[in-house]
CSV table of C-alpha atoms in Angstrom, one decimal:
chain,number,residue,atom,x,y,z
X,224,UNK,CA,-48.1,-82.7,-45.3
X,225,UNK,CA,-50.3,-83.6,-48.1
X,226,UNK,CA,-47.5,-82.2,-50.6
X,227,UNK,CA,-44.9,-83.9,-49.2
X,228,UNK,CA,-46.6,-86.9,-49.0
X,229,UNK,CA,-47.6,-87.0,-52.6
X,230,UNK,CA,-44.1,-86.1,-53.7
X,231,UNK,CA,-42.8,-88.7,-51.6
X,232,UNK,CA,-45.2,-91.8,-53.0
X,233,UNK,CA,-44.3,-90.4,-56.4
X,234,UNK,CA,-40.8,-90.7,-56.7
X,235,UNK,CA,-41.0,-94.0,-55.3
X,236,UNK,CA,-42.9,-95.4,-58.0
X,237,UNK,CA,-40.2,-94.3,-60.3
X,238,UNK,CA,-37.9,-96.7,-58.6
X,239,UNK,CA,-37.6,-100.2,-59.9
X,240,UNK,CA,-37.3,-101.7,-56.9
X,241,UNK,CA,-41.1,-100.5,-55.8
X,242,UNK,CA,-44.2,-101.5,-57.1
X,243,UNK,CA,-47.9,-99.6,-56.3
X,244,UNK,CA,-46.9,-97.2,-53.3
X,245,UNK,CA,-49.7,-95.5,-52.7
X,246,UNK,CA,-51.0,-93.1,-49.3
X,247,UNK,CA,-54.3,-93.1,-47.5
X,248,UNK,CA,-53.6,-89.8,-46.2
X,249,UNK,CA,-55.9,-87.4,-48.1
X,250,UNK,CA,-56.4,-83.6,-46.6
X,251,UNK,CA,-59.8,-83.1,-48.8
X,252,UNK,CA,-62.6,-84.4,-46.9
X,253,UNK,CA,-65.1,-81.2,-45.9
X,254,UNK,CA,-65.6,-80.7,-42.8
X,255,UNK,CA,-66.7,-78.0,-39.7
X,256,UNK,CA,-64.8,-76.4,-37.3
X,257,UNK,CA,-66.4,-75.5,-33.9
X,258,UNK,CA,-65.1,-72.1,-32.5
X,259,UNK,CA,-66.2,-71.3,-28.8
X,260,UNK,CA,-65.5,-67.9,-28.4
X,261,UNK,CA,-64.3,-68.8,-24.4
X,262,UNK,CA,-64.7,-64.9,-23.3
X,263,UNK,CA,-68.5,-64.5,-24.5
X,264,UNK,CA,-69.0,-68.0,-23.1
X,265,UNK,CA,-67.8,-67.1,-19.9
X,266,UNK,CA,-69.6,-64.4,-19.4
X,267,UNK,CA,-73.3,-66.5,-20.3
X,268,UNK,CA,-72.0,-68.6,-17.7
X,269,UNK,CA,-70.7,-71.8,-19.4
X,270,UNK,CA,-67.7,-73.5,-19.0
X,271,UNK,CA,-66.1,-74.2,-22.8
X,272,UNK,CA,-65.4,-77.8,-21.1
X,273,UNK,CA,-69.2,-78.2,-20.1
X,274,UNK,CA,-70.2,-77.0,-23.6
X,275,UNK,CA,-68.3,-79.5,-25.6
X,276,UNK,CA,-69.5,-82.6,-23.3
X,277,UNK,CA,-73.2,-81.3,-23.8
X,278,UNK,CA,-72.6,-81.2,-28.1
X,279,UNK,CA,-70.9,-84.4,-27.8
X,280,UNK,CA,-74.2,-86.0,-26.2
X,281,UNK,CA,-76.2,-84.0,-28.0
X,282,UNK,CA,-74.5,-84.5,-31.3
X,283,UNK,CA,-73.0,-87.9,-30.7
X,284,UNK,CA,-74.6,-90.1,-28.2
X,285,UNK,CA,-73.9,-91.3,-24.4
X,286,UNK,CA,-74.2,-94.1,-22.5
X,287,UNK,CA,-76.4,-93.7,-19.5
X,288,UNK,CA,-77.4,-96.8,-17.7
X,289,UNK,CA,-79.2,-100.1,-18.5
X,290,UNK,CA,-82.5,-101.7,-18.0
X,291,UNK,CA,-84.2,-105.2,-17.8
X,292,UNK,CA,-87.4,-105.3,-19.9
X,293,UNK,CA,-89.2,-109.0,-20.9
X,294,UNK,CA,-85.8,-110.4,-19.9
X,295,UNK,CA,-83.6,-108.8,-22.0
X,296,UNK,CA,-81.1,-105.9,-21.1
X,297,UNK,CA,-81.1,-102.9,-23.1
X,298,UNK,CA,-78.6,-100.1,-23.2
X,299,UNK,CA,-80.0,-96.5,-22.5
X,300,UNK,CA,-78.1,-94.2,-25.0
X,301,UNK,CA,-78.9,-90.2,-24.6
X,302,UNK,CA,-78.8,-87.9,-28.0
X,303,UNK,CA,-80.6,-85.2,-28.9
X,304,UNK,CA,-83.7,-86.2,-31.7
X,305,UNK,CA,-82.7,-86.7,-35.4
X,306,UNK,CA,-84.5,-84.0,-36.5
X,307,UNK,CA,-82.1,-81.6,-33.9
X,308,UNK,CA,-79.3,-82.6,-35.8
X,309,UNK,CA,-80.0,-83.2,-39.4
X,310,UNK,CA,-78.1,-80.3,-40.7
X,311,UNK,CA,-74.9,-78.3,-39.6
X,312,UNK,CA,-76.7,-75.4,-38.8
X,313,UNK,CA,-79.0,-77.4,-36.1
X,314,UNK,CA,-76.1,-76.8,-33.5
X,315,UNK,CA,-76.8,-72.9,-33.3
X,316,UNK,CA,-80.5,-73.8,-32.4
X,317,UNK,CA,-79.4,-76.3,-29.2
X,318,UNK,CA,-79.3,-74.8,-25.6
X,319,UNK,CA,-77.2,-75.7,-22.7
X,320,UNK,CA,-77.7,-74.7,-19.1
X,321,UNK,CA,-75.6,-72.6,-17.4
X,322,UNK,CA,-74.5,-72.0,-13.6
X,323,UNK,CA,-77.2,-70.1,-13.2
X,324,UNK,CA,-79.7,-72.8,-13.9
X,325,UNK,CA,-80.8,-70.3,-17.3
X,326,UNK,CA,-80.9,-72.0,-20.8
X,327,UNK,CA,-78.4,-70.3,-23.1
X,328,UNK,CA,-78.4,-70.9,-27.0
X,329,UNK,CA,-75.0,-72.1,-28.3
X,330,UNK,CA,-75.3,-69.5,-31.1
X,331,UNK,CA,-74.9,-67.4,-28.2
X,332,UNK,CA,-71.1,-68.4,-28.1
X,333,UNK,CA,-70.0,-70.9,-30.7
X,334,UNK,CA,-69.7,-70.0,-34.7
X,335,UNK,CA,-69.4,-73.1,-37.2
X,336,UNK,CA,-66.8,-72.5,-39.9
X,337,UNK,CA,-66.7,-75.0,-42.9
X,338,UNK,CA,-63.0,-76.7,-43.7
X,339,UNK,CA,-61.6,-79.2,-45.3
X,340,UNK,CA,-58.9,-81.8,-43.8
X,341,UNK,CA,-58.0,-85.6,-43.3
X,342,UNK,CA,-60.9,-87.9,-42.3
X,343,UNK,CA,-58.7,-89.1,-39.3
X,344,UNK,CA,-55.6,-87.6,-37.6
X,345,UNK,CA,-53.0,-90.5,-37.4
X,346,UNK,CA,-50.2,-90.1,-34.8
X,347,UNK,CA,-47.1,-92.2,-34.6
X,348,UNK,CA,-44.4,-92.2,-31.4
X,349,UNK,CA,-46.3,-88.8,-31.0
X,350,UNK,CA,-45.9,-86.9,-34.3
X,351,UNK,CA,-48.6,-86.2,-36.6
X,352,UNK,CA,-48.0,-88.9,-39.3
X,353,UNK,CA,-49.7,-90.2,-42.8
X,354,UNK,CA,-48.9,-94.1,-43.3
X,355,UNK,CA,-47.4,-95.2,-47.0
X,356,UNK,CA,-47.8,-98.4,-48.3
X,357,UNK,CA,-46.2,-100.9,-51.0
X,358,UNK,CA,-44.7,-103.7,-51.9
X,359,UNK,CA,-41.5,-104.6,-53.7
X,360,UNK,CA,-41.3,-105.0,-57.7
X,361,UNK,CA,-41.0,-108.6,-59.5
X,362,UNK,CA,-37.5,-109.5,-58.9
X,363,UNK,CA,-36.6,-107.8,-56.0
X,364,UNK,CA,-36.0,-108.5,-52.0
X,365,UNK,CA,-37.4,-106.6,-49.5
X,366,UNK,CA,-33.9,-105.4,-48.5
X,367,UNK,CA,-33.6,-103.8,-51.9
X,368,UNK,CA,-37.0,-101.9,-51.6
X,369,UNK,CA,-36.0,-100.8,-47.8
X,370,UNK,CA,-32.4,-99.9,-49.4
X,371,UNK,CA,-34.7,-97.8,-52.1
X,372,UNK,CA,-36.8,-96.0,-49.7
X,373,UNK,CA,-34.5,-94.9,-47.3
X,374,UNK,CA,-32.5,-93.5,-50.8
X,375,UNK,CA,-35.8,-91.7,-51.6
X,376,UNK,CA,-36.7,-90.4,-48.2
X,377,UNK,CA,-33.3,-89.0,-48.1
X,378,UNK,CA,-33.4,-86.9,-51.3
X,379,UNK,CA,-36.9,-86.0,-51.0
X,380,UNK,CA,-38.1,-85.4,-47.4
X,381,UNK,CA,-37.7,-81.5,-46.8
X,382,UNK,CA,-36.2,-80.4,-43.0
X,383,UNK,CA,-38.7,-81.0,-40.3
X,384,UNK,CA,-40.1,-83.9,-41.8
X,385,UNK,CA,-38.5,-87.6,-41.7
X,386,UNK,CA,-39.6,-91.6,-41.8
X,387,UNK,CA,-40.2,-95.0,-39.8
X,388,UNK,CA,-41.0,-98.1,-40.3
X,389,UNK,CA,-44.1,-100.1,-39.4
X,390,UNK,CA,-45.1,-104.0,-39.2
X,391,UNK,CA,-42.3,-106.6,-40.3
X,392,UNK,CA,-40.9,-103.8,-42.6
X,393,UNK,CA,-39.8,-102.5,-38.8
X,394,UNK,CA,-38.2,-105.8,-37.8
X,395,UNK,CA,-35.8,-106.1,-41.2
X,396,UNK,CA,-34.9,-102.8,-41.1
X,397,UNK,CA,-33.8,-102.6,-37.1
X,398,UNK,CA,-32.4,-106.2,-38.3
X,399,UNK,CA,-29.8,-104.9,-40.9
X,400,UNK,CA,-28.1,-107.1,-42.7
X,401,UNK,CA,-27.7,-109.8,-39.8
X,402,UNK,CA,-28.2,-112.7,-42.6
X,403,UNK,CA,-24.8,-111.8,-43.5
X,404,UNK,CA,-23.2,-112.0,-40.4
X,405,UNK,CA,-24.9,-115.2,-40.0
X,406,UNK,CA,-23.5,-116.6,-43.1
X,407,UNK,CA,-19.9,-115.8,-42.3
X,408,UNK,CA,-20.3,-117.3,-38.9
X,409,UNK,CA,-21.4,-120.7,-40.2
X,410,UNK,CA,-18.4,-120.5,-42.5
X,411,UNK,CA,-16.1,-119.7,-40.2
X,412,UNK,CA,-17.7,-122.5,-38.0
X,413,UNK,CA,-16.8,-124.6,-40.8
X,414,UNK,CA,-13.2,-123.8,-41.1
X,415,UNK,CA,-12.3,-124.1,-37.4
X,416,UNK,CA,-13.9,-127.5,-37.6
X,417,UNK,CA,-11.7,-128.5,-40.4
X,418,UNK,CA,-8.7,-127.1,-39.7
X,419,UNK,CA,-9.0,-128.9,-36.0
X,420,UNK,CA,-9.5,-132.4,-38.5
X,421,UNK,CA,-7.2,-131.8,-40.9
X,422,UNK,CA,-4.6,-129.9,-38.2
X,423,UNK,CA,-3.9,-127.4,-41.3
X,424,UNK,CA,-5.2,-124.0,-41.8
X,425,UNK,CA,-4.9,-124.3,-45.7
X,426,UNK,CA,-6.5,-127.5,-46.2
X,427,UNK,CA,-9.9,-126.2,-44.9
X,428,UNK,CA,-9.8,-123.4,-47.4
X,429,UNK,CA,-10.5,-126.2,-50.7
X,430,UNK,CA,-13.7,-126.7,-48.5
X,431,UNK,CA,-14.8,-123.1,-48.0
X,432,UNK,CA,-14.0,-122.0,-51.7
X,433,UNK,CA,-16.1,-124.1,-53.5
X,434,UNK,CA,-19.1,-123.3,-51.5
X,435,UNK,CA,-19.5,-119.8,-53.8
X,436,UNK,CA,-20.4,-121.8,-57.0
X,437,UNK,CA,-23.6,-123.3,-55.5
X,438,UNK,CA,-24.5,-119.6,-53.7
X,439,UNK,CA,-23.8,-118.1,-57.3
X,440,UNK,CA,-26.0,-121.3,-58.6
X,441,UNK,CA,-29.1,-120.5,-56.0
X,442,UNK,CA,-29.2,-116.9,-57.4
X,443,UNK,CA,-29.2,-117.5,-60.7
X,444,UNK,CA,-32.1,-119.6,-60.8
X,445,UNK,CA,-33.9,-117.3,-58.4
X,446,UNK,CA,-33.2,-114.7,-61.0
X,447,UNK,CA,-34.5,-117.3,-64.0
X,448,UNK,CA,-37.7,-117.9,-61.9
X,449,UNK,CA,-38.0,-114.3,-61.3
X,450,UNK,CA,-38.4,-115.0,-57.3
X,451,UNK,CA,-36.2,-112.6,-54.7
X,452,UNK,CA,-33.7,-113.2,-52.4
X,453,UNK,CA,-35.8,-113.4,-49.3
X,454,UNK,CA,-35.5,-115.3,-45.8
X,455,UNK,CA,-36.5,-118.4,-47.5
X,456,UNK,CA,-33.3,-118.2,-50.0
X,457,UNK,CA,-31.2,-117.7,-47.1
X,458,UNK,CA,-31.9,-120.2,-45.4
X,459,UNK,CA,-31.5,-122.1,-48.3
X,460,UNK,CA,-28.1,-121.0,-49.2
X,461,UNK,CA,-26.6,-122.1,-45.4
X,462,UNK,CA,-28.5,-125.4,-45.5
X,463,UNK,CA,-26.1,-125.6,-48.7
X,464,UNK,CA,-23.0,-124.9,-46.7
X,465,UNK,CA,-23.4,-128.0,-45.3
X,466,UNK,CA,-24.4,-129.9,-48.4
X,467,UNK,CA,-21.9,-128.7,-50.2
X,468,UNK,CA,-18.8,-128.9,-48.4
X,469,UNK,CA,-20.1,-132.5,-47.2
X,470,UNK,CA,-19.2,-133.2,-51.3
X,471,UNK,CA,-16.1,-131.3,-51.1
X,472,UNK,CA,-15.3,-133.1,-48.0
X,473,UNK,CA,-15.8,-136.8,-49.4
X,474,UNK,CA,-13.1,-135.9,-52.4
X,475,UNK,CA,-10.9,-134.0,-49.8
X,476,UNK,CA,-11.1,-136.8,-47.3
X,477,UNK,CA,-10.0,-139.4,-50.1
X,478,UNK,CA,-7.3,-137.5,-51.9
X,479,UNK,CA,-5.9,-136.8,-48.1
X,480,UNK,CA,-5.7,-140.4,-47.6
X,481,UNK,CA,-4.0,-141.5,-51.0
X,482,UNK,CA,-1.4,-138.3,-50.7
X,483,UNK,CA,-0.3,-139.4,-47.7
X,484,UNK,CA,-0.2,-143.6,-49.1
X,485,UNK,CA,2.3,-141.8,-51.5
X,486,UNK,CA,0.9,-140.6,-54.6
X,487,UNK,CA,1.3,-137.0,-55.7
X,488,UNK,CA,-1.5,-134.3,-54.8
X,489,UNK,CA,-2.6,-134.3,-58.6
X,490,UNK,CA,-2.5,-138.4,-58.7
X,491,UNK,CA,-4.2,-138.1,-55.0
X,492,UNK,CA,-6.7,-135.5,-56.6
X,493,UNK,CA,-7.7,-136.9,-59.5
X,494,UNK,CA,-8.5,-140.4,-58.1
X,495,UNK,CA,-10.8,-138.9,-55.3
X,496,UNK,CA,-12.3,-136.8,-58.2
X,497,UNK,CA,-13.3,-140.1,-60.0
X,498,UNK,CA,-14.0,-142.6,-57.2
X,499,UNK,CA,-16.3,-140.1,-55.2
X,500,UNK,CA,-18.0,-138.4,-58.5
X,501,UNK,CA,-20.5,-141.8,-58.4
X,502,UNK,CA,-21.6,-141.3,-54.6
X,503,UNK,CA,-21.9,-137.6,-54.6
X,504,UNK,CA,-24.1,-137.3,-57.9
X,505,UNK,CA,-26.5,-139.8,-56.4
X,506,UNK,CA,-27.0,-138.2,-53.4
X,507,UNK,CA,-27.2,-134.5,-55.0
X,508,UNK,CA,-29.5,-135.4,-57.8
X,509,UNK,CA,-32.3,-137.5,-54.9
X,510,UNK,CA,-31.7,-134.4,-53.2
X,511,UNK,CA,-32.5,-132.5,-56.0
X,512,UNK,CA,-35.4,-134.5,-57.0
X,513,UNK,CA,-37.0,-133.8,-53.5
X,514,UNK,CA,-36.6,-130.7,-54.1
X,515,UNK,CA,-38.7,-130.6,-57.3
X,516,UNK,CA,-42.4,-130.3,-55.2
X,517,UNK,CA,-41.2,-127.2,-53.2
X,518,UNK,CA,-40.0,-125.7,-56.3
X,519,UNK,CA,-43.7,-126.3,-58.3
X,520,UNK,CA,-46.1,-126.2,-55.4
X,521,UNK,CA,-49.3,-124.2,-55.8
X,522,UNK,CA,-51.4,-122.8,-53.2
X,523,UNK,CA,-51.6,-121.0,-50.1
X,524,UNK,CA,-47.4,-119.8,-48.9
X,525,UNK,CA,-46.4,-121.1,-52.5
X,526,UNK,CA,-43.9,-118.5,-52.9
X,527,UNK,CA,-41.8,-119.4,-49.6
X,528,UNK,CA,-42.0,-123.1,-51.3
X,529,UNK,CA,-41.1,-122.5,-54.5
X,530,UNK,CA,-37.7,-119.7,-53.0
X,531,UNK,CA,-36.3,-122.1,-50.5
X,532,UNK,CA,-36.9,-124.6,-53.5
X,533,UNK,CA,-35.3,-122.9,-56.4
X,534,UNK,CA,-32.1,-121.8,-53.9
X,535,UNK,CA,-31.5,-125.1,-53.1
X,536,UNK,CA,-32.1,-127.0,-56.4
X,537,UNK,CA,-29.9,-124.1,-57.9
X,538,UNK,CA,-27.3,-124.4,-55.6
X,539,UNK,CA,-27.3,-127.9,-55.4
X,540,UNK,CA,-27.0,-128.7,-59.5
X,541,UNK,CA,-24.6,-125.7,-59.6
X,542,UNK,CA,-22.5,-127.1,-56.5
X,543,UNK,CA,-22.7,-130.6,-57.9
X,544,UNK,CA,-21.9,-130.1,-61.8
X,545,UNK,CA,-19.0,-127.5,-61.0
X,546,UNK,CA,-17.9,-129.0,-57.8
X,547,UNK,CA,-15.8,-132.4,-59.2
X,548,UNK,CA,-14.0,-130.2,-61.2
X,549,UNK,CA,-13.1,-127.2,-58.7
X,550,UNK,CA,-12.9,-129.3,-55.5
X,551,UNK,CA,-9.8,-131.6,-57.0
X,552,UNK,CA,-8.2,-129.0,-58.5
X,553,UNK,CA,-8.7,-126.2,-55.4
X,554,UNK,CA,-7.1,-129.8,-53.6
X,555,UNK,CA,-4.2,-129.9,-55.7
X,556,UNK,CA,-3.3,-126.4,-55.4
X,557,UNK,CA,-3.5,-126.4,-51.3
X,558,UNK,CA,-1.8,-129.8,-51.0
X,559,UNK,CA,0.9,-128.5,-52.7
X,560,UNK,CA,1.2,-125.4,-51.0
X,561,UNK,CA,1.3,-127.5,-47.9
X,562,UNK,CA,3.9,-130.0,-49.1
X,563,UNK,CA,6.3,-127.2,-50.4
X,564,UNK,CA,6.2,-125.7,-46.8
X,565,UNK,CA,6.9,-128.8,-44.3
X,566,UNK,CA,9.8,-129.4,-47.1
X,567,UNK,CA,10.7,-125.7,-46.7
X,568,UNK,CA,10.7,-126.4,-43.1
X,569,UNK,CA,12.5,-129.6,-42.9
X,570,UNK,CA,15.1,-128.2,-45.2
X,571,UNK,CA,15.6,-125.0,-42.7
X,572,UNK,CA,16.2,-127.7,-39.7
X,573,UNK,CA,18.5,-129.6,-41.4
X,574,UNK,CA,20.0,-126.6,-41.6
X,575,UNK,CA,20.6,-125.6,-38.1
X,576,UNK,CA,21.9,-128.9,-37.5
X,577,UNK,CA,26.1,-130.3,-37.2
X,578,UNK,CA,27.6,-133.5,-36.9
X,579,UNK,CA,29.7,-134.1,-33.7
C-alpha cells in the first residue's frame, strides 16, 4: 500500500489542477510483533486471551477503582513498575498465572520479533485505508481538482485497490454537477414567466440570450483576479439572471409598447435602447459600486467575499456595457420573426376564405 500510495500522491502533483498533495500514511515506523505460540501456551496452562489482557496491564495500564483521600478523588491505575518495562526485552522476564494457580514466565510461550509498519492502522467503510490530502492549484475550482483526481485514480490505481472521498470533498462529489441543473432551471423559470407575459414563445428568448455576456463577464474577471469558480461564483452568476434580464426586460418592455403604437421593430428597438440606457446604467453601476467592498475585503472568509464580488461586478459591467447594444438588436430580430409569422398566418386565412 505504501507504493501505491506514493505513486498515487505523485502523479497528482504533476497535474495543474493540484497543489501540495501529500499522505500521512508511512509503513517505516519500527516496531515489535508479539507471537504467542497458542500450542506451548496451552499446554503451561494459559489461555492466549488471558495472556494478552495480563501484558496489556502490565505493559499498558488499567483502571481499577477510585478512592477519596483529603477530599479529593483519585483514580487507581494498575501497571507493572517502570523499571519492568523499560526495554523490549523486559516482557520475557514478566509472569502470568495459570489455571493451576503456578506462575509461568511469558518467555515460556511468547517470542518478540522486531518490524516495521504504520504508526496507526486507518480503516475506512471497513477496508484498510491511507488518507491523501490537498488542495486545488491558483486558479482552479474544486470541481476541476475532483474532475483531476478521479482522472489520476483511474490511470494509476492497480486492481484491488480504489478511492473515496472524505469531508466536504464527499458532499461535491456525491453532488455532481447539480449547480448546472440549477442554473437551467432558473432559466427556464424565466422563460415560462415571460412567455406567459408576453403570450409569445420567441419574445422571451431576447431575454434569455443576453444573460450569457454577463456569465462570460463574471468568469473573466474571476480569471483576471485569479479566484475559481466556486459556490460563491455561482451564486453570483444566478443572482445575475435576475439582474440582468430585469435590464433586458425594461428595453423589451418599451420597444413592445412603441411596436405595437406603430413604429417598426428597429424604430421600436432603437428608441427603448436610448430612453432606458439612462435608468439601467444608474442602477448597474450603484450596484456595482456596492459591490466594490466585497470585491477588496481583507480578513477572515475574504476569499468567499472577494468571488461572489468579482462574479457579480464582472457580470454586471459586462451585462451592462454589452447589454444596450445586444438586447435591442436580439429585439429587432425576434419582433420581426414574430411579425412575419401572424402576417404569414393572416395571409393563409384570407386564404381559406370566399365571398357569398
Amino acid at each position: 500500500m505504501q507504493t501505491v500510495a506514493n505513486n498515487f500522491v505523485e502523479q497528482l502533483n504533476k497535474r495543474p489542477e493540484i497543489s501540495n498533495a501529500f499522505s500521512t500514511f508511512n509503513v517505516n515506523f519500527p516496531q515489535f510483533l508479539l507471537h504467542i505460540d497458542t500450542d506451548k501456551a496451552a499446554q503451561e496452562g494459559v489461555a492466549a486471551e488471558n495472556a494478552m489482557s495480563t501484558l496489556q496491564t502490565l505493559i499498558g495500564s488499567e483502571y481499577a477503582t477510585n478512592f477519596i483521600r483529603f477530599g479529593q478523588m483519585y483514580k487507581v491505575m494498575v501497571q507493572a513498575s517502570p523499571e519492568y518495562r523499560a526495554q523490549p526485552n523486559d516482557l520475557m522476564k514478566l509472569y502470568i498465572k495459570n489455571d493451576r494457580n503456578e506462575m509461568i514466565p511469558f518467555s515460556s510461550f511468547l517470542t518478540i520479533e522486531k518490524i516495521y509498519g504504520s504508526e496507526q492502522i486507518t480503516r475506512y467503510n471497513m477496508y484498510t485505508s491511507a488518507m491523501i490530502n490537498g488542495q486545488p492549484a491558483k486558479g482552479f475550482s474544486s470541481g476541476q481538482t475532483i474532475a483531476a483526481i478521479k482522472e489520476v485514480a483511474a490511470q494509476t490505481l492497480p486492481k484491488g485497490f480504489g478511492y473515496d472521498w472524505a469531508g466536504a470533498s464527499r458532499d461535491q462529489a456525491n453532488a455532481g454537477n447539480q449547480a448546472i441543473y440549477i442554473f437551467v432551471i432558473c432559466l427556464l423559470f424565466v422563460y415560462l414567466l415571460l412567455a406567459a407575459q408576453y403570450e409569445s414563445f420567441l419574445m422571451p428568448l431576447a431575454v434569455i440570450l443576453s444573460l450569457p455576456i454577463g456569465v462570460f463577464g463574471a468568469l473573466f474577471l474571476l480569471f483576471v483576479m485569479g479566484l475559481e469558480n466556486n459556490i460563491y461564483a455561482q451564486i453570483a452568476m444566478i443572482m445575475l439572471i435576475g439582474i440582468l434580464g430585469k435590464n433586458a426586460i425594461l428595453i423589451i418592455e418599451y420597444a413592445a409598447l412603441k411596436h405595437r403604437q406603430g413604429k417598426s421593430p428597429f424604430d421600436a428597438a432603437v428608441e427603448a435602447a436610448v430612453l432606458r440606457l439612462r435608468p439601467i446604467l444608474m442602477t448597474s453601476f450603484a450596484f456595482i459600486a456596492g459591490l466594490l467592498p466585497l470585491m477588496f475585503a481583507s480578513g477572515a472568509g475574504k476569499i468567499g467575499n472577494n468571488t461572489i464580488g468579482a462574479a457579480a461586478s464582472g457580470g454586471m459591467i459586462f451585462g451592462t456595457i454589452f447589454g444596450v447594444i445586444v438586447i435591442p438588436g436580439l429585439y429587432f430580430i425576434f419582433a420581426t420573426m414574430t411579425e412575419n409569422k401572424n402576417h404569414t398566418g393572416k395571409k393563409e386565412e384570407l386564404a381559406l376564405t370566399e365571398t357569398l
